[in-house]
PDB file of C-alpha atoms in Angstrom:
ATOM      1  CA  MET A 225     100.584 119.526  78.749  1.00  0.00           C
ATOM      2  CA  LYS A 226     103.422 117.585  80.366  1.00  0.00           C
ATOM      3  CA  LYS A 227     105.207 114.932  78.314  1.00  0.00           C
ATOM      4  CA  ILE A 228     104.941 111.596  80.155  1.00  0.00           C
ATOM      5  CA  GLY A 229     107.517 108.841  79.994  1.00  0.00           C
ATOM      6  CA  LEU A 230     106.078 105.379  80.528  1.00  0.00           C
ATOM      7  CA  ILE A 231     108.246 102.312  81.272  1.00  0.00           C
ATOM      8  CA  GLY A 232     106.080  99.380  80.228  1.00  0.00           C
ATOM      9  CA  GLY A 233     106.147  95.818  78.973  1.00  0.00           C
ATOM     10  CA  LEU A 234     106.196  94.596  82.587  1.00  0.00           C
ATOM     11  CA  SER A 235     104.093  92.783  81.367  1.00  0.00           C
ATOM     12  CA  TRP A 236     102.677  94.190  78.107  1.00  0.00           C
ATOM     13  CA  GLU A 237      99.257  92.835  79.095  1.00  0.00           C
ATOM     14  CA  SER A 238      98.956  95.503  81.803  1.00  0.00           C
ATOM     15  CA  THR A 239     100.646  98.214  79.732  1.00  0.00           C
ATOM     16  CA  LEU A 240      97.744  98.221  77.285  1.00  0.00           C
ATOM     17  CA  PRO A 241      95.172  99.479  79.820  1.00  0.00           C
ATOM     18  CA  TYR A 242      97.587 102.173  81.012  1.00  0.00           C
ATOM     19  CA  TYR A 243      97.619 103.834  77.592  1.00  0.00           C
ATOM     20  CA  LYS A 244      93.849 103.448  77.182  1.00  0.00           C
ATOM     21  CA  ILE A 245      92.973 104.777  80.634  1.00  0.00           C
ATOM     22  CA  ILE A 246      95.375 107.729  80.404  1.00  0.00           C
ATOM     23  CA  ASN A 247      93.896 108.805  77.086  1.00  0.00           C
ATOM     24  CA  GLU A 248      90.319 108.290  78.203  1.00  0.00           C
ATOM     25  CA  THR A 249      90.913 110.325  81.338  1.00  0.00           C
ATOM     26  CA  ILE A 250      92.541 113.212  79.441  1.00  0.00           C
ATOM     27  CA  ALA A 251      89.688 113.207  76.888  1.00  0.00           C
ATOM     28  CA  GLU A 252      87.146 113.323  79.698  1.00  0.00           C
ATOM     29  CA  LYS A 253      88.915 116.170  81.524  1.00  0.00           C
ATOM     30  CA  LYS A 254      89.919 118.274  78.489  1.00  0.00           C
ATOM     31  CA  GLY A 255      87.362 117.365  75.822  1.00  0.00           C
ATOM     32  CA  GLY A 256      87.800 117.727  72.079  1.00  0.00           C
ATOM     33  CA  TYR A 257      90.598 115.721  70.530  1.00  0.00           C
ATOM     34  CA  TYR A 258      92.960 115.885  73.499  1.00  0.00           C
ATOM     35  CA  SER A 259      95.154 112.833  74.067  1.00  0.00           C
ATOM     36  CA  VAL A 260      98.331 112.062  75.993  1.00  0.00           C
ATOM     37  CA  ASP A 261     101.746 113.419  74.972  1.00  0.00           C
ATOM     38  CA  CYS A 262     103.887 110.447  75.930  1.00  0.00           C
ATOM     39  CA  ILE A 263     106.787 108.200  75.073  1.00  0.00           C
ATOM     40  CA  LEU A 264     106.502 104.494  75.924  1.00  0.00           C
ATOM     41  CA  HIS A 265     109.674 102.492  76.478  1.00  0.00           C
ATOM     42  CA  SER A 266     108.547  98.858  76.436  1.00  0.00           C
ATOM     43  CA  ILE A 267     111.025  96.415  77.938  1.00  0.00           C
ATOM     44  CA  ASN A 268     111.323  92.734  76.977  1.00  0.00           C
ATOM     45  CA  PHE A 269     109.730  91.114  80.029  1.00  0.00           C
ATOM     46  CA  HIS A 270     111.528  87.807  79.360  1.00  0.00           C
ATOM     47  CA  GLU A 271     114.819  89.396  80.424  1.00  0.00           C
ATOM     48  CA  ILE A 272     113.185  90.574  83.645  1.00  0.00           C
ATOM     49  CA  GLU A 273     111.130  87.516  84.595  1.00  0.00           C
ATOM     50  CA  SER A 274     113.926  85.023  84.045  1.00  0.00           C
ATOM     51  CA  THR A 275     116.218  86.827  86.482  1.00  0.00           C
ATOM     52  CA  ILE A 276     114.064  88.239  89.288  1.00  0.00           C
ATOM     53  CA  LEU A 277     112.575  84.793  90.004  1.00  0.00           C
ATOM     54  CA  LYS A 278     116.175  83.789  90.811  1.00  0.00           C
ATOM     55  CA  GLY A 279     116.631  86.807  93.060  1.00  0.00           C
ATOM     56  CA  ASN A 280     118.935  88.606  90.614  1.00  0.00           C
ATOM     57  CA  TRP A 281     117.807  92.207  90.281  1.00  0.00           C
ATOM     58  CA  ASP A 282     120.950  93.582  88.606  1.00  0.00           C
ATOM     59  CA  ILE A 283     119.550  93.187  85.077  1.00  0.00           C
ATOM     60  CA  SER A 284     116.212  94.718  86.053  1.00  0.00           C
ATOM     61  CA  ASN A 285     117.945  97.712  87.639  1.00  0.00           C
ATOM     62  CA  ARG A 286     120.086  98.178  84.518  1.00  0.00           C
ATOM     63  CA  LEU A 287     117.242  97.836  82.032  1.00  0.00           C
ATOM     64  CA  LEU A 288     114.885 100.162  83.877  1.00  0.00           C
ATOM     65  CA  SER A 289     117.617 102.695  84.594  1.00  0.00           C
ATOM     66  CA  ASN A 290     118.605 102.728  80.911  1.00  0.00           C
ATOM     67  CA  ALA A 291     114.960 103.128  79.900  1.00  0.00           C
ATOM     68  CA  ALA A 292     114.504 106.021  82.333  1.00  0.00           C
ATOM     69  CA  LYS A 293     117.666 107.732  81.099  1.00  0.00           C
ATOM     70  CA  GLN A 294     116.515 107.462  77.455  1.00  0.00           C
ATOM     71  CA  LEU A 295     113.118 108.901  78.403  1.00  0.00           C
ATOM     72  CA  GLU A 296     114.802 111.793  80.245  1.00  0.00           C
ATOM     73  CA  ASP A 297     117.050 112.443  77.267  1.00  0.00           C
ATOM     74  CA  ALA A 298     113.920 112.495  75.071  1.00  0.00           C
ATOM     75  CA  GLY A 299     112.568 115.380  77.130  1.00  0.00           C
ATOM     76  CA  VAL A 300     109.833 113.852  79.290  1.00  0.00           C
ATOM     77  CA  ASP A 301     108.626 115.842  82.291  1.00  0.00           C
ATOM     78  CA  MET A 302     107.736 112.817  84.446  1.00  0.00           C
ATOM     79  CA  ILE A 303     108.308 109.058  84.461  1.00  0.00           C
ATOM     80  CA  ALA A 304     105.860 106.340  85.523  1.00  0.00           C
ATOM     81  CA  ILE A 305     106.623 102.652  85.815  1.00  0.00           C
ATOM     82  CA  CYS A 306     103.681 100.493  84.629  1.00  0.00           C
ATOM     83  CA  SER A 307     104.276  97.833  87.251  1.00  0.00           C
ATOM     84  CA  ASN A 308     104.112  97.519  91.026  1.00  0.00           C
ATOM     85  CA  THR A 309     106.957  95.043  91.476  1.00  0.00           C
ATOM     86  CA  MET A 310     109.422  97.007  89.360  1.00  0.00           C
ATOM     87  CA  HIS A 311     109.107  99.994  91.730  1.00  0.00           C
ATOM     88  CA  LYS A 312     111.774  98.050  93.607  1.00  0.00           C
ATOM     89  CA  CYS A 313     114.216  99.446  91.048  1.00  0.00           C
ATOM     90  CA  ILE A 314     113.459 103.127  91.839  1.00  0.00           C
ATOM     91  CA  PRO A 315     116.508 103.711  94.124  1.00  0.00           C
ATOM     92  CA  GLU A 316     118.808 102.616  91.307  1.00  0.00           C
ATOM     93  CA  ILE A 317     116.871 104.559  88.692  1.00  0.00           C
ATOM     94  CA  LYS A 318     117.128 107.766  90.717  1.00  0.00           C
ATOM     95  CA  LYS A 319     120.923 107.486  90.560  1.00  0.00           C
ATOM     96  CA  CYS A 320     120.665 107.926  86.773  1.00  0.00           C
ATOM     97  CA  VAL A 321     117.926 110.532  86.244  1.00  0.00           C
ATOM     98  CA  ASP A 322     116.688 113.797  87.723  1.00  0.00           C
ATOM     99  CA  VAL A 323     113.187 113.765  86.232  1.00  0.00           C
ATOM    100  CA  PRO A 324     110.524 112.931  88.877  1.00  0.00           C
ATOM    101  CA  ILE A 325     109.078 109.380  89.069  1.00  0.00           C
ATOM    102  CA  PHE A 326     105.381 109.286  89.904  1.00  0.00           C
ATOM    103  CA  HIS A 327     105.019 106.433  92.411  1.00  0.00           C
ATOM    104  CA  ILE A 328     102.155 103.967  92.097  1.00  0.00           C
ATOM    105  CA  VAL A 329     101.796 103.808  95.890  1.00  0.00           C
ATOM    106  CA  ASP A 330     101.383 107.575  96.210  1.00  0.00           C
ATOM    107  CA  ALA A 331      98.578 107.502  93.646  1.00  0.00           C
ATOM    108  CA  THR A 332      96.863 104.540  95.310  1.00  0.00           C
ATOM    109  CA  SER A 333      97.210 105.943  98.830  1.00  0.00           C
ATOM    110  CA  LYS A 334      95.648 109.222  97.757  1.00  0.00           C
ATOM    111  CA  ARG A 335      92.648 107.399  96.297  1.00  0.00           C
ATOM    112  CA  MET A 336      92.252 105.231  99.374  1.00  0.00           C
ATOM    113  CA  HIS A 337      92.215 108.232 101.718  1.00  0.00           C
ATOM    114  CA  SER A 338      89.612 109.891  99.496  1.00  0.00           C
ATOM    115  CA  LYS A 339      87.418 106.836 100.073  1.00  0.00           C
ATOM    116  CA  GLY A 340      88.019 106.782 103.847  1.00  0.00           C
ATOM    117  CA  ILE A 341      90.023 103.521 103.757  1.00  0.00           C
ATOM    118  CA  ALA A 342      93.261 103.340 105.760  1.00  0.00           C
ATOM    119  CA  LYS A 343      93.756  99.570 105.996  1.00  0.00           C
ATOM    120  CA  ALA A 344      93.980  97.066 103.172  1.00  0.00           C
ATOM    121  CA  LEU A 345      94.906  93.596 102.091  1.00  0.00           C
ATOM    122  CA  LEU A 346      97.796  93.809  99.613  1.00  0.00           C
ATOM    123  CA  LEU A 347      97.834  91.290  96.732  1.00  0.00           C
ATOM    124  CA  GLY A 348     100.684  91.134  94.263  1.00  0.00           C
ATOM    125  CA  THR A 349     103.804  89.231  93.406  1.00  0.00           C
ATOM    126  CA  ARG A 350     105.646  87.723  96.354  1.00  0.00           C
ATOM    127  CA  PHE A 351     108.233  90.503  95.979  1.00  0.00           C
ATOM    128  CA  THR A 352     105.565  93.150  96.442  1.00  0.00           C
ATOM    129  CA  MET A 353     103.861  91.334  99.320  1.00  0.00           C
ATOM    130  CA  GLU A 354     106.966  90.231 101.194  1.00  0.00           C
ATOM    131  CA  GLU A 355     109.554  92.957 100.661  1.00  0.00           C
ATOM    132  CA  SER A 356     109.514  96.478 102.029  1.00  0.00           C
ATOM    133  CA  PHE A 357     109.838  98.683  98.952  1.00  0.00           C
ATOM    134  CA  ASN A 358     106.125  99.327  98.499  1.00  0.00           C
ATOM    135  CA  ILE A 359     104.824  98.350 101.947  1.00  0.00           C
ATOM    136  CA  GLU A 360     106.977 101.000 103.669  1.00  0.00           C
ATOM    137  CA  LYS A 361     105.718 103.588 101.171  1.00  0.00           C
ATOM    138  CA  TYR A 362     102.122 102.740 102.114  1.00  0.00           C
ATOM    139  CA  LEU A 363     103.006 103.060 105.792  1.00  0.00           C
ATOM    140  CA  GLU A 364     104.546 106.482 105.112  1.00  0.00           C
ATOM    141  CA  ASN A 365     101.212 107.422 103.543  1.00  0.00           C
ATOM    142  CA  ASN A 366      99.341 106.196 106.657  1.00  0.00           C
ATOM    143  CA  ILE A 367      97.934 103.081 105.034  1.00  0.00           C
ATOM    144  CA  GLU A 368      98.079  99.903 107.161  1.00  0.00           C
ATOM    145  CA  ILE A 369      98.933  96.840 105.091  1.00  0.00           C
ATOM    146  CA  ILE A 370      97.874  93.214 105.656  1.00  0.00           C
ATOM    147  CA  ILE A 371      99.435  90.445 103.585  1.00  0.00           C
ATOM    148  CA  PRO A 372      98.226  86.866 103.155  1.00  0.00           C
ATOM    149  CA  GLU A 373      99.841  83.852 104.782  1.00  0.00           C
ATOM    150  CA  ILE A 374     102.707  82.195 102.917  1.00  0.00           C
ATOM    151  CA  GLU A 375     100.595  79.541 101.166  1.00  0.00           C
ATOM    152  CA  ASP A 376      98.137  82.144  99.871  1.00  0.00           C
ATOM    153  CA  ARG A 377     100.971  84.457  98.832  1.00  0.00           C
ATOM    154  CA  GLN A 378     102.405  81.695  96.661  1.00  0.00           C
ATOM    155  CA  ILE A 379      99.038  81.018  95.030  1.00  0.00           C
ATOM    156  CA  VAL A 380      98.536  84.731  94.230  1.00  0.00           C
ATOM    157  CA  HIS A 381     102.089  84.953  92.866  1.00  0.00           C
ATOM    158  CA  ASP A 382     101.808  81.843  90.706  1.00  0.00           C
ATOM    159  CA  ILE A 383      98.563  82.950  89.079  1.00  0.00           C
ATOM    160  CA  ILE A 384     100.186  86.262  88.163  1.00  0.00           C
ATOM    161  CA  PHE A 385     103.216  84.744  86.457  1.00  0.00           C
ATOM    162  CA  LYS A 386     101.723  81.559  85.036  1.00  0.00           C
ATOM    163  CA  GLU A 387      98.444  83.062  83.809  1.00  0.00           C
ATOM    164  CA  LEU A 388      97.870  86.815  83.959  1.00  0.00           C
ATOM    165  CA  CYS A 389     101.250  87.875  82.507  1.00  0.00           C
ATOM    166  CA  ARG A 390     100.447  85.602  79.565  1.00  0.00           C
ATOM    167  CA  GLY A 391      96.960  86.988  79.070  1.00  0.00           C
ATOM    168  CA  ILE A 392      95.293  83.847  80.489  1.00  0.00           C
ATOM    169  CA  ILE A 393      92.099  84.704  82.425  1.00  0.00           C
ATOM    170  CA  LYS A 394      90.428  81.833  84.282  1.00  0.00           C
ATOM    171  CA  GLU A 395      87.155  81.937  86.195  1.00  0.00           C
ATOM    172  CA  SER A 396      88.659  79.405  88.632  1.00  0.00           C
ATOM    173  CA  SER A 397      91.538  81.745  89.391  1.00  0.00           C
ATOM    174  CA  ARG A 398      89.127  84.630  89.966  1.00  0.00           C
ATOM    175  CA  ASP A 399      87.303  82.458  92.499  1.00  0.00           C
ATOM    176  CA  ILE A 400      90.571  81.685  94.255  1.00  0.00           C
ATOM    177  CA  TYR A 401      91.455  85.354  94.504  1.00  0.00           C
ATOM    178  CA  LEU A 402      87.976  86.215  95.819  1.00  0.00           C
ATOM    179  CA  LYS A 403      88.247  83.488  98.505  1.00  0.00           C
ATOM    180  CA  ILE A 404      91.581  84.950  99.614  1.00  0.00           C
ATOM    181  CA  ILE A 405      90.125  88.473  99.694  1.00  0.00           C
ATOM    182  CA  ASN A 406      87.181  87.333 101.807  1.00  0.00           C
ATOM    183  CA  LYS A 407      89.490  85.355 104.103  1.00  0.00           C
ATOM    184  CA  TYR A 408      91.567  88.340 105.169  1.00  0.00           C
ATOM    185  CA  CYS A 409      89.355  91.432 104.711  1.00  0.00           C
ATOM    186  CA  THR A 410      87.157  92.728 107.510  1.00  0.00           C
ATOM    187  CA  TYR A 411      84.294  95.201 107.037  1.00  0.00           C
ATOM    188  CA  ASP A 412      86.563  98.261 107.481  1.00  0.00           C
ATOM    189  CA  MET A 413      89.234  97.219 104.981  1.00  0.00           C
ATOM    190  CA  GLY A 414      89.890  97.463 101.266  1.00  0.00           C
ATOM    191  CA  VAL A 415      91.951  95.286  98.958  1.00  0.00           C
ATOM    192  CA  ILE A 416      94.828  96.652  96.914  1.00  0.00           C
ATOM    193  CA  LEU A 417      95.339  94.927  93.573  1.00  0.00           C
ATOM    194  CA  GLY A 418      99.052  95.503  93.921  1.00  0.00           C
ATOM    195  CA  CYS A 419     100.102  93.940  90.668  1.00  0.00           C
ATOM    196  CA  THR A 420      99.128  95.684  87.486  1.00  0.00           C
ATOM    197  CA  GLU A 421      97.849  92.428  85.979  1.00  0.00           C
ATOM    198  CA  ILE A 422      95.420  91.513  88.776  1.00  0.00           C
ATOM    199  CA  GLY A 423      92.890  94.084  87.547  1.00  0.00           C
ATOM    200  CA  LEU A 424      92.536  91.967  84.406  1.00  0.00           C
ATOM    201  CA  LEU A 425      91.049  89.244  86.623  1.00  0.00           C
ATOM    202  CA  VAL A 426      89.330  90.906  89.606  1.00  0.00           C
ATOM    203  CA  LYS A 427      86.871  93.810  89.322  1.00  0.00           C
ATOM    204  CA  GLN A 428      84.875  95.792  91.884  1.00  0.00           C
ATOM    205  CA  LYS A 429      81.719  94.098  90.648  1.00  0.00           C
ATOM    206  CA  ASP A 430      83.116  90.769  91.911  1.00  0.00           C
ATOM    207  CA  THR A 431      83.155  91.737  95.626  1.00  0.00           C
ATOM    208  CA  ASN A 432      81.626  94.038  98.204  1.00  0.00           C
ATOM    209  CA  ILE A 433      85.090  94.791  99.569  1.00  0.00           C
ATOM    210  CA  PRO A 434      86.382  98.176  98.262  1.00  0.00           C
ATOM    211  CA  VAL A 435      88.834  97.358  95.449  1.00  0.00           C
ATOM    212  CA  PHE A 436      91.771  99.596  94.640  1.00  0.00           C
ATOM    213  CA  ASP A 437      93.109  98.632  91.196  1.00  0.00           C
ATOM    214  CA  THR A 438      96.588 100.123  91.092  1.00  0.00           C
ATOM    215  CA  THR A 439      96.685 100.058  87.267  1.00  0.00           C
ATOM    216  CA  GLU A 440      93.492 102.054  86.933  1.00  0.00           C
ATOM    217  CA  ILE A 441      94.356 104.459  89.748  1.00  0.00           C
ATOM    218  CA  HIS A 442      97.941 105.057  88.623  1.00  0.00           C
ATOM    219  CA  ALA A 443      96.922 105.627  85.013  1.00  0.00           C
ATOM    220  CA  GLU A 444      94.150 108.057  85.953  1.00  0.00           C
ATOM    221  CA  GLU A 445      96.456 110.053  88.241  1.00  0.00           C
ATOM    222  CA  ILE A 446      99.180 110.126  85.544  1.00  0.00           C
ATOM    223  CA  ALA A 447      96.628 111.642  83.189  1.00  0.00           C
ATOM    224  CA  LYS A 448      95.593 114.267  85.737  1.00  0.00           C
ATOM    225  CA  LYS A 449      99.222 115.193  86.373  1.00  0.00           C
ATOM    226  CA  SER A 450      99.901 115.509  82.651  1.00  0.00           C
ATOM    227  CA  ILE A 451      97.255 118.244  82.285  1.00  0.00           C
ATOM    228  CA  GLU A 452      98.062 120.172  85.496  1.00  0.00           C
ATOM    229  CA  GLU A 453      98.839 123.812  84.852  1.00  0.00           C
TER     230      GLU A 453
END
């Protein structure tokens, strides 16, 4: 089995399901007492949140690059970042490490194509919805991305940081997300839960629109990669 390096804590609320899903997937595929061989580097999200909201990514780049380097030095075979937004740091991380980074967009795009979906509404932080670091990756993978209008983007963003990252789950916020999904999604589209916390709030059972939970998908694909021969 491959040793996996996870960069988590971004937030810790969504890091928990990563570990659970990875182990459950490995147990299902391998049987017996198999579980993941991994090292988790959990970052203090306060240091991240308080700077990126001001547009300062230097600290995030440094913290994630240092985490990746420590994981590489510990002998991991692959690194995965347990966050959509923090994939923005990958160009800087790659300057520090040679170990491959398994991209959340690659995992999600693969799952979408397997379901015959090539167009989706992207929900996430404003960084993820408005900047190019993940959107361009989806386009490279032949996935067309739609993002909400500015007012709706701010609503989605605020619920993530003010509620979901703190473990606050509100029925009213779920209703708001579902209204936004129904507003933008046509019959031939899916919705990408492009923040690892959104899956704590919105589930496939809540809508008829195909839901692609990046946390669940990324974790399952990490597990599969870890047991590849």
